CSV table of C-alpha atoms in Angstrom, one decimal:
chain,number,residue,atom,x,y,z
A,1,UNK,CA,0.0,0.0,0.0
A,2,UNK,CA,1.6,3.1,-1.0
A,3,UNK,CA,1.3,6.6,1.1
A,4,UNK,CA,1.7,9.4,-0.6
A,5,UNK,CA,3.1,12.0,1.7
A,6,UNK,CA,3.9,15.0,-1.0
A,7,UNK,CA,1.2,17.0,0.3
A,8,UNK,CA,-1.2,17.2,-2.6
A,9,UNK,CA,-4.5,16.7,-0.5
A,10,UNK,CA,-3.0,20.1,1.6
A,11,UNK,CA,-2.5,22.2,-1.6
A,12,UNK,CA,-5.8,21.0,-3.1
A,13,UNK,CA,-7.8,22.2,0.8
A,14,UNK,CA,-6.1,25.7,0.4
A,15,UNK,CA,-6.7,26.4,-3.6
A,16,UNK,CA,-10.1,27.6,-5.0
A,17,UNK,CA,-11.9,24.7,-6.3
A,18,UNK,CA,-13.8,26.4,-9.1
A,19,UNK,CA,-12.8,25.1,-12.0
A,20,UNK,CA,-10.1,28.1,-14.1
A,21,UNK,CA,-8.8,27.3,-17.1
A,22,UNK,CA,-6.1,29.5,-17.6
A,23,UNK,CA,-3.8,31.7,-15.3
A,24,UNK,CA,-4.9,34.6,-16.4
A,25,UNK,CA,-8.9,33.6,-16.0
A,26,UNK,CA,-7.1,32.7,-12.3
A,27,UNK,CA,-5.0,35.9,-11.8
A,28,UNK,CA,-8.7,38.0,-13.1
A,29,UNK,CA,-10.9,35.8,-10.6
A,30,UNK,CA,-8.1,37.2,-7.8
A,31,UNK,CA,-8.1,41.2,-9.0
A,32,UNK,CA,-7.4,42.2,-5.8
A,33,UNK,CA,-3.7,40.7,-5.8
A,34,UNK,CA,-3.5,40.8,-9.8
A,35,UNK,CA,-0.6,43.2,-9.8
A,36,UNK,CA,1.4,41.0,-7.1
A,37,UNK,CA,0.8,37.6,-9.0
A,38,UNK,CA,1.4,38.6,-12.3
A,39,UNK,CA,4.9,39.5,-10.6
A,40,UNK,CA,5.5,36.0,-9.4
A,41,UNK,CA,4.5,34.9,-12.5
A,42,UNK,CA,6.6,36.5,-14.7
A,43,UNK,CA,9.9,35.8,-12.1
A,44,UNK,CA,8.6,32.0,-12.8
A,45,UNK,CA,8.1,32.2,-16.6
A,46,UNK,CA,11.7,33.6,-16.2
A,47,UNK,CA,13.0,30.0,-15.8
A,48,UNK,CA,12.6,27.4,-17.8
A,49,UNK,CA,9.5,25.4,-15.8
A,50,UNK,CA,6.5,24.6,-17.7
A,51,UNK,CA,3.2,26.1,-16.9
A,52,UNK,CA,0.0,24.4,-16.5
A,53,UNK,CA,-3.4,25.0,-14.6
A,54,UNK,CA,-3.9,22.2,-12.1
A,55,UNK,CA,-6.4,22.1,-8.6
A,56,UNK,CA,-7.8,25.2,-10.3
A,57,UNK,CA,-4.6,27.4,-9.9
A,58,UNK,CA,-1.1,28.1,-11.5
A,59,UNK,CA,0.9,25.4,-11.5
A,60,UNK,CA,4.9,25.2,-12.8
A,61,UNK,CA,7.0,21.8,-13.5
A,62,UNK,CA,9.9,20.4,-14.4
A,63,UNK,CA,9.9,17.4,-17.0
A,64,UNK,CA,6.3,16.7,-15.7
A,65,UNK,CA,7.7,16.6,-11.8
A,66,UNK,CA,5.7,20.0,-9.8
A,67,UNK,CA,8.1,22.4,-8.5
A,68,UNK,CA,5.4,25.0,-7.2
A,69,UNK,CA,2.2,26.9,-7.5
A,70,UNK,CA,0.8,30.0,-7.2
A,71,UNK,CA,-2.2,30.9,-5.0
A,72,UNK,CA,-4.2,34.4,-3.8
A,73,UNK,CA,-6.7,34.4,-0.8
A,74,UNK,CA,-8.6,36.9,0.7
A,75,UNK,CA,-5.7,38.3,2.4
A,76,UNK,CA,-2.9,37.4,1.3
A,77,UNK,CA,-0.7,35.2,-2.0
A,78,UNK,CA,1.7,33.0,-1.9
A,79,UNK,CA,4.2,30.2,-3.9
A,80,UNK,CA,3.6,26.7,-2.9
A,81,UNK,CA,7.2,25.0,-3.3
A,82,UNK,CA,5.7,21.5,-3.1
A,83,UNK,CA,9.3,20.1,-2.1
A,84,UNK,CA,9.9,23.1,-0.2
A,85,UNK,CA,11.1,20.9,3.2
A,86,UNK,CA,14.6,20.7,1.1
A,87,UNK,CA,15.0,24.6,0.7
A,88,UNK,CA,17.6,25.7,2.6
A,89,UNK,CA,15.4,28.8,3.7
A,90,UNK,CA,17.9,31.5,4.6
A,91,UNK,CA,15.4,34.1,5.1
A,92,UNK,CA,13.4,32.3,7.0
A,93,UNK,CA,10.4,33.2,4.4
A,94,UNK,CA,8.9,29.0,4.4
A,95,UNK,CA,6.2,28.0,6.6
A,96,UNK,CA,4.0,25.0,7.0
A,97,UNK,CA,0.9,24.4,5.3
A,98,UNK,CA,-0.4,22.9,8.6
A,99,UNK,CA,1.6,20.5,11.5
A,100,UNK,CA,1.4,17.0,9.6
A,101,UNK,CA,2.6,18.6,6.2
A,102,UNK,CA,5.5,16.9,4.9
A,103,UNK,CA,7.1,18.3,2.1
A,104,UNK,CA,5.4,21.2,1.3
A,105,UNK,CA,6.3,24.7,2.3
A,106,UNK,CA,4.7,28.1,1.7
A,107,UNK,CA,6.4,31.6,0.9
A,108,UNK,CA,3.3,34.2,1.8
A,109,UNK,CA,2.8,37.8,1.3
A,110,UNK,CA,0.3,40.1,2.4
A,111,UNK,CA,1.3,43.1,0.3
A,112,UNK,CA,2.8,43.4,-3.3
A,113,UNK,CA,6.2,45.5,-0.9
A,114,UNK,CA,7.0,42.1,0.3
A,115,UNK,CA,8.1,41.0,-2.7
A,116,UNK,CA,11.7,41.0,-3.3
A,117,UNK,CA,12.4,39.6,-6.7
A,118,UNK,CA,15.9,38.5,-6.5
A,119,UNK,CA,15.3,36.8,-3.4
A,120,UNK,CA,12.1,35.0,-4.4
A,121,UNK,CA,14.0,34.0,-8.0
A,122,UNK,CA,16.8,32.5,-5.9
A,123,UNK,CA,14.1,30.4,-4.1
A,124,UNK,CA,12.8,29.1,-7.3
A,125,UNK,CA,15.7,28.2,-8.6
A,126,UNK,CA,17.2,26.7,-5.9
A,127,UNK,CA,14.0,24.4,-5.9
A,128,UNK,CA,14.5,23.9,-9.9
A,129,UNK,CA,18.0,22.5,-8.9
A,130,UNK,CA,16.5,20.4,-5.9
A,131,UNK,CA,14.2,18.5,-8.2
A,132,UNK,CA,17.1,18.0,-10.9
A,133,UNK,CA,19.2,16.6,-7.8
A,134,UNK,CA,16.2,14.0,-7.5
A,135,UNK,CA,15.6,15.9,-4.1
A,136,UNK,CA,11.8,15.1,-3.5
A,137,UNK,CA,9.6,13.1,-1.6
A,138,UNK,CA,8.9,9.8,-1.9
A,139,UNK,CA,6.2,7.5,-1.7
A,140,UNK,CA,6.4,5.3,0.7
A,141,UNK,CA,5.4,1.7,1.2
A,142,UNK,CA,3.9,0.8,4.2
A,143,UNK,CA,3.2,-3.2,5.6
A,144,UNK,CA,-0.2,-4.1,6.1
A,145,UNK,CA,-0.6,-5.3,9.8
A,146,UNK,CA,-0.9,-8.9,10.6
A,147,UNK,CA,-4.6,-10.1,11.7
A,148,UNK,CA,-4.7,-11.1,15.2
A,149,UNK,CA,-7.6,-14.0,15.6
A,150,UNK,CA,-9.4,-13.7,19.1
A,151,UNK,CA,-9.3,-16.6,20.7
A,152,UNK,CA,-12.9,-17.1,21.1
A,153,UNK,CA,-12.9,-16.8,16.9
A,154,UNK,CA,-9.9,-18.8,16.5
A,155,UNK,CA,-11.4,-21.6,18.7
A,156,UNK,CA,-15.6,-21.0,16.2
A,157,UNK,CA,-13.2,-21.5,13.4
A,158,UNK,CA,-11.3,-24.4,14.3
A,159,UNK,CA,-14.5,-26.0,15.1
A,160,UNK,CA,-16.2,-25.3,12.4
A,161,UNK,CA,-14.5,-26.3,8.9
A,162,UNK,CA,-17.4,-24.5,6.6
A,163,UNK,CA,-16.6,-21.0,8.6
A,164,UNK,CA,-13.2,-21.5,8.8
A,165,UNK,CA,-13.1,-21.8,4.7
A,166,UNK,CA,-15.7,-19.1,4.4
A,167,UNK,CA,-13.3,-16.8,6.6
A,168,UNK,CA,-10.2,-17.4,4.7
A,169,UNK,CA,-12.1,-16.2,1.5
A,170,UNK,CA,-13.0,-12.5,2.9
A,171,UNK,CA,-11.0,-9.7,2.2
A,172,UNK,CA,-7.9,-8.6,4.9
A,173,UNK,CA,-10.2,-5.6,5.8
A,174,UNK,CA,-13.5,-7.8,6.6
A,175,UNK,CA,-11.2,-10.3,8.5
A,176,UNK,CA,-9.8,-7.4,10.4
A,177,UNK,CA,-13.6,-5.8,11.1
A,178,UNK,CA,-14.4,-9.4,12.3
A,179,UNK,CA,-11.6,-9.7,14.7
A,180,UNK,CA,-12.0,-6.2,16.0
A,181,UNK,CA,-15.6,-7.0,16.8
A,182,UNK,CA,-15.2,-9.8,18.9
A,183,UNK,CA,-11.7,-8.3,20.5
A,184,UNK,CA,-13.7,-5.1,21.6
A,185,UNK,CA,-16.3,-7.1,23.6
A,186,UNK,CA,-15.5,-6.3,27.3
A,187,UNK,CA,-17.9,-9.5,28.6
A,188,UNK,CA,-17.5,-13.2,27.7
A,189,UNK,CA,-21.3,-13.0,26.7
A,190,UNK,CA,-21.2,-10.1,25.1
A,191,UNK,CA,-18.3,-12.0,22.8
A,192,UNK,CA,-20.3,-14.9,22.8
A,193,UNK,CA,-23.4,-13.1,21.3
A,194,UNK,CA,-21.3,-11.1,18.7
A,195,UNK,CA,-19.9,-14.4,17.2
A,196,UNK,CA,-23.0,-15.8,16.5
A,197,UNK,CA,-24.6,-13.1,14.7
A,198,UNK,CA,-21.5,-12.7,12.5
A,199,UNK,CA,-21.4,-16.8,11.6
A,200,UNK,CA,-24.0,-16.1,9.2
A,201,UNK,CA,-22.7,-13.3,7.6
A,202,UNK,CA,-19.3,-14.6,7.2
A,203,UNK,CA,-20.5,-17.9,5.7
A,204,UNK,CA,-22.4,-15.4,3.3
A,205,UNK,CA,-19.0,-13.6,2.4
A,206,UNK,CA,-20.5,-10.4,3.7
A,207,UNK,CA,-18.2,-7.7,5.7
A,208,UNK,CA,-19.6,-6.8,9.1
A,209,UNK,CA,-20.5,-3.3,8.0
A,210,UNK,CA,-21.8,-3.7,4.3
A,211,UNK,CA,-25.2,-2.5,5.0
A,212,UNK,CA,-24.0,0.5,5.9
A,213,UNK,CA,-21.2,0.6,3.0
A,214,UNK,CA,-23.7,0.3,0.3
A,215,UNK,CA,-26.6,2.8,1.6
């Protein structure tokens, strides 16, 4: 199972999500800031990244890898270096998008006088180099946890060749729902009573919350 951890889901929350076609339908939607982005935009169009419209705002790459974004909000614009963690940030100008962001990092402005060209174009570039070093994050894989039978199961399914069959054919995550069911039963009786409402359904090949998955 992979993770992705570069931060697109954070990017996408912050963005606009009505649907802009080009930057400049995005840098007209955001008049308020136009003279500021069309700043950042031209420093960017400087280099030698493509640009595209992607999660409804500007979006710059490198041999189809993102290297930023541009975004305006009600109070303030900012770049979006999505593999900004690597920056070495000498200005100290990088924040995070929130605590769990990985590699994401934000340069923001609240007035067009903030913006100091040389420094912001060292930045980019500095990120353009990063991602031709292969500096970026990585997806990464993570193991599936084992599923730990409750005894009380363990002992049904032993007994009971049909069930035990049936069991082996569900899915990891109905096994796991199964097993957390029975586990989370404080009383014997309560246990007891679980497990023979949910012979049935596995012997069915059902999951233990289906009924509600397919409402």
């Amino acid at each position: 199972m992979l993770e992705l951890v570069t931060d697109f889901n954070s990017i996408q929350k912050h963005f606009k999500m009505k649907k802009i076609y080009s930057v400049e339908e995005y840098i007209e939607n955001n008049a308020h800031f136009e003279e500021a982005l069309t700043i950042l935009r031209d420093l960017v169009n400087n280099t030698n990244l493509d640009e595209n419209i992607k999660w409804s705002a500007p979006t710059y790459s490198l041999n189809g890898k993102n290297i930023l974004s541009l975004g305006a909000f009600k109070k303030h614009f900012c770049i979006w270096f999505f593999n900004g963690v690597f920056l070495k940030d000498d200005q100290n100008l990088l924040e995070k998008a929130q605590e769990k962001t990985k590699g994401l990092r934000q340069m923001r402005f609240t007035s067009i006088d903030e913006i100091d060209k040389n420094i912001v174009l060292a930045y980019i570039k500095e990120a353009i180099e990063n991602q031709r070093l292969g500096k970026e994050i990585k997806p990464v894989k993570t193991t599936k946890k084992d599923i730990v039978i409750p005894i009380e199961l363990k002992q049904e399914l032993n007994a009971n060749t049909a069930l035990n069959d049936a069991f082996k054919t569900l899915t990891p995550s109905k096994q796991r729902e199964y097993c957390q069911h029975i586990e989370t039963a404080k009383r014997e009786a309560t246990k007891r009573s679980r497990l023979e409402k949910i012979k049935p359904m596995i012997l069915r090949g059902a999951g233990l919350h289906d009924k509600y998955k397919n409402c």
